[in-house]
Amino acid sequence: MKKLFVVDTNVVLFDHTCIYNFKEHDVALSIVVLEELDRFKRGNDLINLEARQFIRELDELAGDGPLTEGLPLGEERGRLFVEIGEATPGRVSQAFALGKPDHRILALAEELRERRKDRQVILVSKDVNLRMKAKSLGLLAEDYTTGKVRHVDRLYSGTACWEGLSGESIARLHHEPHSVPLAEFESRGPLLPNQYLVMRNGSLSALAHHNRMAGTLERVSKRTAYGVEPRNAEQIFALDALMRPEVQLLTLTGRAGTGKTLLALAAALEQRRLYHQIYLARPVVPLGNRDIGFLPGDVKSKLDPYMQPLWDNISVIRHRLSPESKESKALSEMIEHEKIQIAPLAYIRGRSLDHVFFIVDEAQNLTPHEVKTIITRAGEGSKVVFTGDIHQIDTPYLDNQSNGLTVLIDRMKEQELFAHVNLVKGERSHLAELASTLL
């Protein structure tokens, strides 16, 4: 049976092209969705942009014709209907107050199910609670899954461990030219570009990087960056990727305290002569859903609490340096002359960042579209690093499958300018690691 998908407002605000992703099936929009989009179209946030884009798309589709008869969505696609809904009493009106937009969309889904017996009516919403309400009334309801990574537990980690290798292979990595041809390990299966390996034979071990262009495995040595020394294999891999000029896009994941942001900042400072500016940014996700406009003070004082974790990382590096050292003085000069700039991501739209080391913290709170917007800002000679924990998401309509960081890792893993490392062990303190594991 052909399906009729009733689309909630939050799906449109998540992806303004959503109406084209239901294959040959029809799509119904409640007039309530257009009312809500009218409220969201003003502003500079991404959802405001999505609202405006969808309204323009709908206007272009409609042309001079009416919306009630169904608009063709293209070849091998269904039609789009904008429905007002009949004012008939139903189970939704008995259970919920229809003054709320969500309940009016729910009422339309129920009314279409009764009116369109030739269609299987399904409500599509990113609001879990609305889906539960629909199911409690016997309606079919689904999440909008386009772009989701289905198996997060199998998400590319960027590293692998090869056991039982010959001692000779490992010994060759420790001697000039510190590399071995990958062809010698064909039985181990394929590797992705810039993938890292822990290679073992009993007590012998070596850390290696896959150079796909050369077809070799190259030894990875432990190094320090601006006073920060990696403490485990994954941190060594992360620092190596951060220091490789050919890696222009990098993602670092891991739970709190694994050193993602600290390593990225230390590597940026170590390579300060290669870049005109170090730019640190993070999304502003207000607690309690209260916008920063509610906070007292000017823009700087409103944003400082959200940016403080980035300043904390700079303080950690500063405390590891001698106050009289040239590195410490260089760090102070960079902050004073704004060569290190910390700002919210909302300020990046429209900019072109050439020769910038760009670190985006808490990237799990970004949508795939926001991640795309950020990467397209990168100009010649820039490096973009995304850090985050895909299991710690603070925005209501994202999860570990649909957030921009997860999608970025899954889609870019086969590109030669991309690298990814998942940090496993917490190194902030024993107490922080214990809390992260047990609580």
XYZ file of N, CA and C in Angstrom, residues 26-156:
393
model
N 3.463 9.793 -0.758
C 2.964 11.170 -0.647
C 3.328 11.769 0.705
N 3.358 13.104 0.740
C 3.699 13.845 1.969
C 2.579 14.837 2.261
N 2.146 14.903 3.520
C 1.120 15.865 3.942
C 1.706 16.823 4.968
N 1.465 18.111 4.752
C 1.872 19.136 5.711
C 0.627 19.772 6.300
N 0.566 19.852 7.609
C -0.527 20.589 8.240
C -0.304 22.082 8.046
N -1.379 22.837 7.925
C -1.275 24.295 7.828
C -0.587 24.857 9.073
N -0.640 24.070 10.176
C 0.018 24.469 11.428
C 1.528 24.569 11.218
N 2.087 23.688 10.387
C 3.529 23.721 10.108
C 3.905 25.056 9.469
N 3.092 25.525 8.532
C 3.374 26.818 7.900
C 3.265 27.955 8.915
N 2.301 27.851 9.838
C 2.174 28.868 10.900
C 3.435 28.906 11.756
N 3.929 27.709 12.124
C 5.125 27.646 12.974
C 6.370 28.125 12.214
N 6.457 27.798 10.931
C 7.591 28.265 10.131
C 7.603 29.781 10.033
N 6.421 30.386 10.016
C 6.330 31.842 9.980
C 6.955 32.447 11.228
N 6.833 31.721 12.341
C 7.416 32.190 13.596
C 8.929 31.983 13.623
N 9.397 30.945 12.933
C 10.821 30.610 12.965
C 11.642 31.284 11.871
N 10.999 31.937 10.915
C 11.745 32.438 9.759
C 12.632 33.639 10.079
N 12.388 34.296 11.208
C 13.199 35.462 11.567
C 14.314 35.047 12.525
N 15.539 35.463 12.220
C 16.668 35.151 13.093
C 17.859 34.678 12.293
N 18.984 34.493 12.986
C 20.230 34.124 12.324
C 20.699 32.714 12.648
N 19.911 31.975 13.432
C 20.301 30.611 13.754
C 20.004 29.686 12.588
N 20.541 28.463 12.662
C 20.367 27.524 11.560
C 18.900 27.176 11.334
N 18.112 27.014 12.424
C 16.704 26.661 12.230
C 15.957 27.776 11.507
N 16.377 29.026 11.717
C 15.758 30.141 10.987
C 16.090 30.058 9.501
N 17.324 29.686 9.196
C 17.731 29.501 7.800
C 16.945 28.357 7.162
N 16.818 27.228 7.895
C 16.072 26.077 7.375
C 14.616 26.464 7.098
N 14.016 27.241 8.002
C 12.620 27.672 7.825
C 12.481 28.513 6.556
N 13.379 29.469 6.367
C 13.307 30.332 5.174
C 13.526 29.534 3.884
N 14.486 28.604 3.923
C 14.773 27.792 2.744
C 13.567 26.938 2.362
N 12.903 26.356 3.376
C 11.745 25.500 3.084
C 10.596 26.323 2.501
N 10.364 27.512 3.063
C 9.276 28.369 2.564
C 9.530 28.734 1.101
N 10.785 29.064 0.769
C 11.123 29.378 -0.628
C 10.928 28.153 -1.531
N 11.333 26.986 -1.025
C 11.187 25.740 -1.789
C 9.711 25.456 -2.082
N 8.870 25.647 -1.057
C 7.435 25.406 -1.207
C 6.811 26.396 -2.198
N 7.251 27.644 -2.119
C 6.746 28.675 -3.037
C 7.112 28.354 -4.485
N 8.346 27.850 -4.675
C 8.790 27.501 -6.022
C 8.018 26.297 -6.556
N 7.751 25.322 -5.673
C 6.987 24.140 -6.079
C 5.564 24.504 -6.472
N 4.959 25.394 -5.682
C 3.544 25.737 -5.885
C 3.340 26.577 -7.142
N 4.274 27.458 -7.420
C 4.090 28.355 -8.563
C 2.840 29.200 -8.362
N 1.976 29.243 -9.378
C 0.731 30.013 -9.272
C -0.467 29.133 -8.935
N -0.232 27.838 -8.749
C -1.346 26.913 -8.505
C -1.683 26.765 -7.034
N -2.820 26.108 -6.733
C -3.219 25.878 -5.334
C -2.422 24.736 -4.712
N -2.351 24.740 -3.389
C -1.615 23.701 -2.670
C -2.489 22.499 -2.326
N -3.783 22.634 -2.469
C -4.714 21.608 -1.991
C -4.756 20.370 -2.888
N -4.431 20.525 -4.173
C -4.569 19.416 -5.108
C -3.331 18.524 -5.172
N -2.310 18.869 -4.466
C -1.092 18.059 -4.452
C -0.080 18.539 -5.467
N 1.140 18.757 -4.984
C 2.226 19.234 -5.848
C 3.161 18.077 -6.159
N 3.443 17.817 -7.434
C 4.376 16.733 -7.760
C 5.785 17.056 -7.277
N 6.422 16.072 -6.624
C 7.740 16.292 -6.028
C 8.874 15.850 -6.945
N 8.543 15.368 -8.129
C 9.579 14.969 -9.070
C 9.392 13.556 -9.555
N 10.238 13.169 -10.475
C 10.156 11.833 -11.066
C 10.401 10.748 -10.012
N 9.552 9.730 -10.022
C 9.603 8.608 -9.084
C 9.410 9.054 -7.639
N 8.792 10.208 -7.462
C 8.429 10.671 -6.113
C 6.928 10.885 -6.056
N 6.389 11.048 -4.836
C 4.959 11.250 -4.663
C 4.563 12.715 -4.812
N 3.470 13.067 -4.138
C 2.957 14.434 -4.205
C 2.931 15.026 -2.799
N 2.968 16.359 -2.770
C 2.919 17.079 -1.495
C 1.559 17.743 -1.348
N 0.899 17.491 -0.208
C -0.402 18.093 0.088
C -0.267 18.988 1.323
N -0.858 20.172 1.260
C -0.964 21.028 2.443
C -2.406 20.934 2.918
N -2.584 20.420 4.127
C -3.917 20.098 4.647
C -4.305 21.030 5.786
N -5.537 21.501 5.735
C -6.074 22.302 6.844
C -6.618 21.385 7.927
N -7.257 20.276 7.518
C -7.855 19.347 8.477
C -9.288 19.720 8.762
N -10.121 18.693 8.877
C -11.538 18.925 9.154
C -11.765 19.107 10.647
N -12.673 19.997 10.989
C -12.967 20.289 12.405
C -13.961 19.269 12.954
N -13.610 17.988 12.895
C -14.496 16.940 13.409
C -13.965 16.431 14.741
N -14.853 16.135 15.699
C -14.383 15.621 16.989
C -13.759 14.241 16.827
N -12.638 14.026 17.433
C -11.960 12.727 17.348
C -11.299 12.392 18.666
N -10.562 11.302 18.653
C -9.913 10.852 19.891
C -8.845 11.839 20.353
N -8.185 12.516 19.402
C -7.152 13.493 19.792
C -7.773 14.638 20.564
N -8.919 15.163 20.069
C -9.572 16.292 20.745
C -10.103 15.894 22.123
N -10.417 14.620 22.286
C -10.888 14.157 23.600
C -9.736 14.015 24.588
N -8.550 13.642 24.071
C -7.411 13.374 24.951
C -6.526 14.599 25.182
N -6.434 15.493 24.164
C -5.487 16.604 24.250
C -6.151 17.919 23.849
N -5.612 19.013 24.390
C -6.096 20.345 24.011
C -5.560 20.699 22.632
N -6.453 21.059 21.700
C -6.050 21.319 20.327
C -5.422 22.697 20.131
N -5.288 23.462 21.218
C -4.631 24.763 21.105
C -3.128 24.632 20.880
N -2.588 23.448 21.173
C -1.155 23.230 21.010
C -0.874 22.750 19.581
N 0.098 23.356 18.879
C 0.363 22.974 17.478
C 0.604 21.477 17.283
N 1.365 20.854 18.197
C 1.642 19.416 18.072
C 0.355 18.602 18.035
N -0.613 18.986 18.853
C -1.866 18.228 18.935
C -2.718 18.435 17.688
N -2.607 19.596 17.066
C -3.343 19.830 15.820
C -2.745 19.001 14.679
N -1.427 18.831 14.685
C -0.786 17.958 13.697
C -1.206 16.511 13.945
N -1.284 16.145 15.218
C -1.742 14.805 15.598
C -3.182 14.575 15.145
N -4.016 15.601 15.325
C -5.421 15.498 14.915
C -5.532 15.330 13.401
N -4.670 16.012 12.647
C -4.675 15.863 11.188
C -4.296 14.441 10.791
N -3.284 13.875 11.452
C -2.871 12.502 11.150
C -4.024 11.526 11.391
N -4.753 11.732 12.500
C -5.903 10.859 12.793
C -6.995 11.046 11.746
N -7.276 12.299 11.378
C -8.337 12.582 10.403
C -7.986 12.011 9.021
N -6.706 12.103 8.621
C -6.284 11.547 7.333
C -6.367 10.026 7.327
N -6.094 9.416 8.462
C -6.207 7.949 8.527
C -7.631 7.495 8.263
N -8.607 8.268 8.799
C -10.018 7.919 8.598
C -10.470 8.287 7.192
N -9.951 9.358 6.621
C -10.405 9.838 5.317
C -9.711 9.151 4.157
N -8.432 8.820 4.313
C -7.659 8.238 3.213
C -7.418 6.754 3.468
N -8.436 5.950 3.253
C -8.325 4.510 3.489
C -7.388 3.829 2.489
N -7.099 4.528 1.378
C -6.214 3.964 0.359
C -4.744 4.206 0.678
N -4.463 4.838 1.796
C -3.089 5.146 2.181
C -2.810 4.649 3.603
N -1.554 4.269 3.816
C -1.096 3.982 5.176
C -0.523 5.286 5.729
N -1.228 5.897 6.689
C -0.850 7.217 7.201
C 0.161 7.059 8.336
N 1.290 7.770 8.210
C 2.372 7.678 9.195
C 2.804 9.087 9.598
N 2.833 9.346 10.896
C 3.337 10.625 11.407
C 4.855 10.553 11.510
N 5.550 11.556 10.970
C 7.023 11.609 11.037
C 7.413 12.803 11.895
N 8.102 12.529 13.000
C 8.487 13.602 13.921
C 9.786 13.239 14.615
N 10.580 14.261 14.929
C 11.786 14.059 15.726
C 11.502 14.250 17.212
N 10.256 14.548 17.539
C 9.823 14.715 18.926
C 9.363 13.349 19.448
N 10.163 12.753 20.330
C 9.848 11.407 20.838
C 8.499 11.396 21.539
N 8.215 12.450 22.314
C 6.972 12.480 23.080
C 5.751 12.520 22.161
N 5.840 13.277 21.058
C 4.727 13.325 20.110
C 4.521 11.963 19.450
N 5.623 11.274 19.160
C 5.488 9.920 18.590
C 4.819 8.975 19.571
N 5.132 9.118 20.867
C 4.493 8.275 21.882
C 2.998 8.574 21.989
N 2.644 9.860 21.890
C 1.228 10.242 21.917
C 0.485 9.631 20.724
N 1.127 9.693 19.551
C 0.503 9.129 18.345
C 0.287 7.631 18.499
N 1.288 6.946 19.009
C 1.176 5.493 19.173
C 0.127 5.122 20.217
N -0.030 5.985 21.242
C -1.059 5.704 22.257
C -2.464 5.810 21.677
N -2.609 6.509 20.542
C -3.904 6.640 19.867
C -4.042 5.639 18.717
N -3.072 4.735 18.613
C -3.151 3.729 17.564
C -2.646 4.193 16.212
N -1.980 5.354 16.169
C -1.434 5.871 14.913
C -0.008 5.355 14.712
N 0.385 5.211 13.458
C 1.766 4.848 13.146
C 2.629 6.109 13.224
N 3.788 5.996 13.834
C 4.681 7.157 13.977
C 6.124 6.704 13.853
N 6.940 7.525 13.172
C 8.354 7.202 12.943
C 9.225 8.431 13.174
N 10.491 8.168 13.464
C 11.501 9.228 13.488
C 11.921 9.512 12.050
N 12.444 10.699 11.795
C 13.002 11.031 10.484
C 14.438 10.528 10.472
N 14.692 9.470 9.718
C 15.980 8.771 9.809
C 16.934 9.065 8.662
N 16.545 9.886 7.690
C 17.445 10.195 6.564
C 18.745 10.802 7.085
N 19.860 10.250 6.658
C 21.164 10.753 7.083
C 21.668 10.149 8.374
N 20.859 9.321 9.031
C 21.297 8.702 10.284
C 22.311 7.595 10.014
N 23.262 7.454 10.908
C 24.199 6.335 10.861
C 23.566 5.188 11.636
N 23.300 4.091 10.975
C 22.474 3.046 11.587
C 23.151 2.329 12.755
N 24.415 1.966 12.607
C 25.074 1.153 13.636
C 26.213 1.947 14.263
N 25.882 2.733 15.277
C 26.896 3.578 15.924
C 27.938 2.725 16.637
N 27.523 1.540 17.119
C 28.471 0.665 17.806
C 29.564 0.159 16.861
N 29.311 0.272 15.532
C 30.327 -0.135 14.556
C 30.973 1.081 13.874
N 30.777 2.244 14.439
C 31.332 3.471 13.848
C 32.856 3.374 13.777
N 33.403 3.841 12.677
C 34.848 3.814 12.445
C 35.585 4.470 13.608
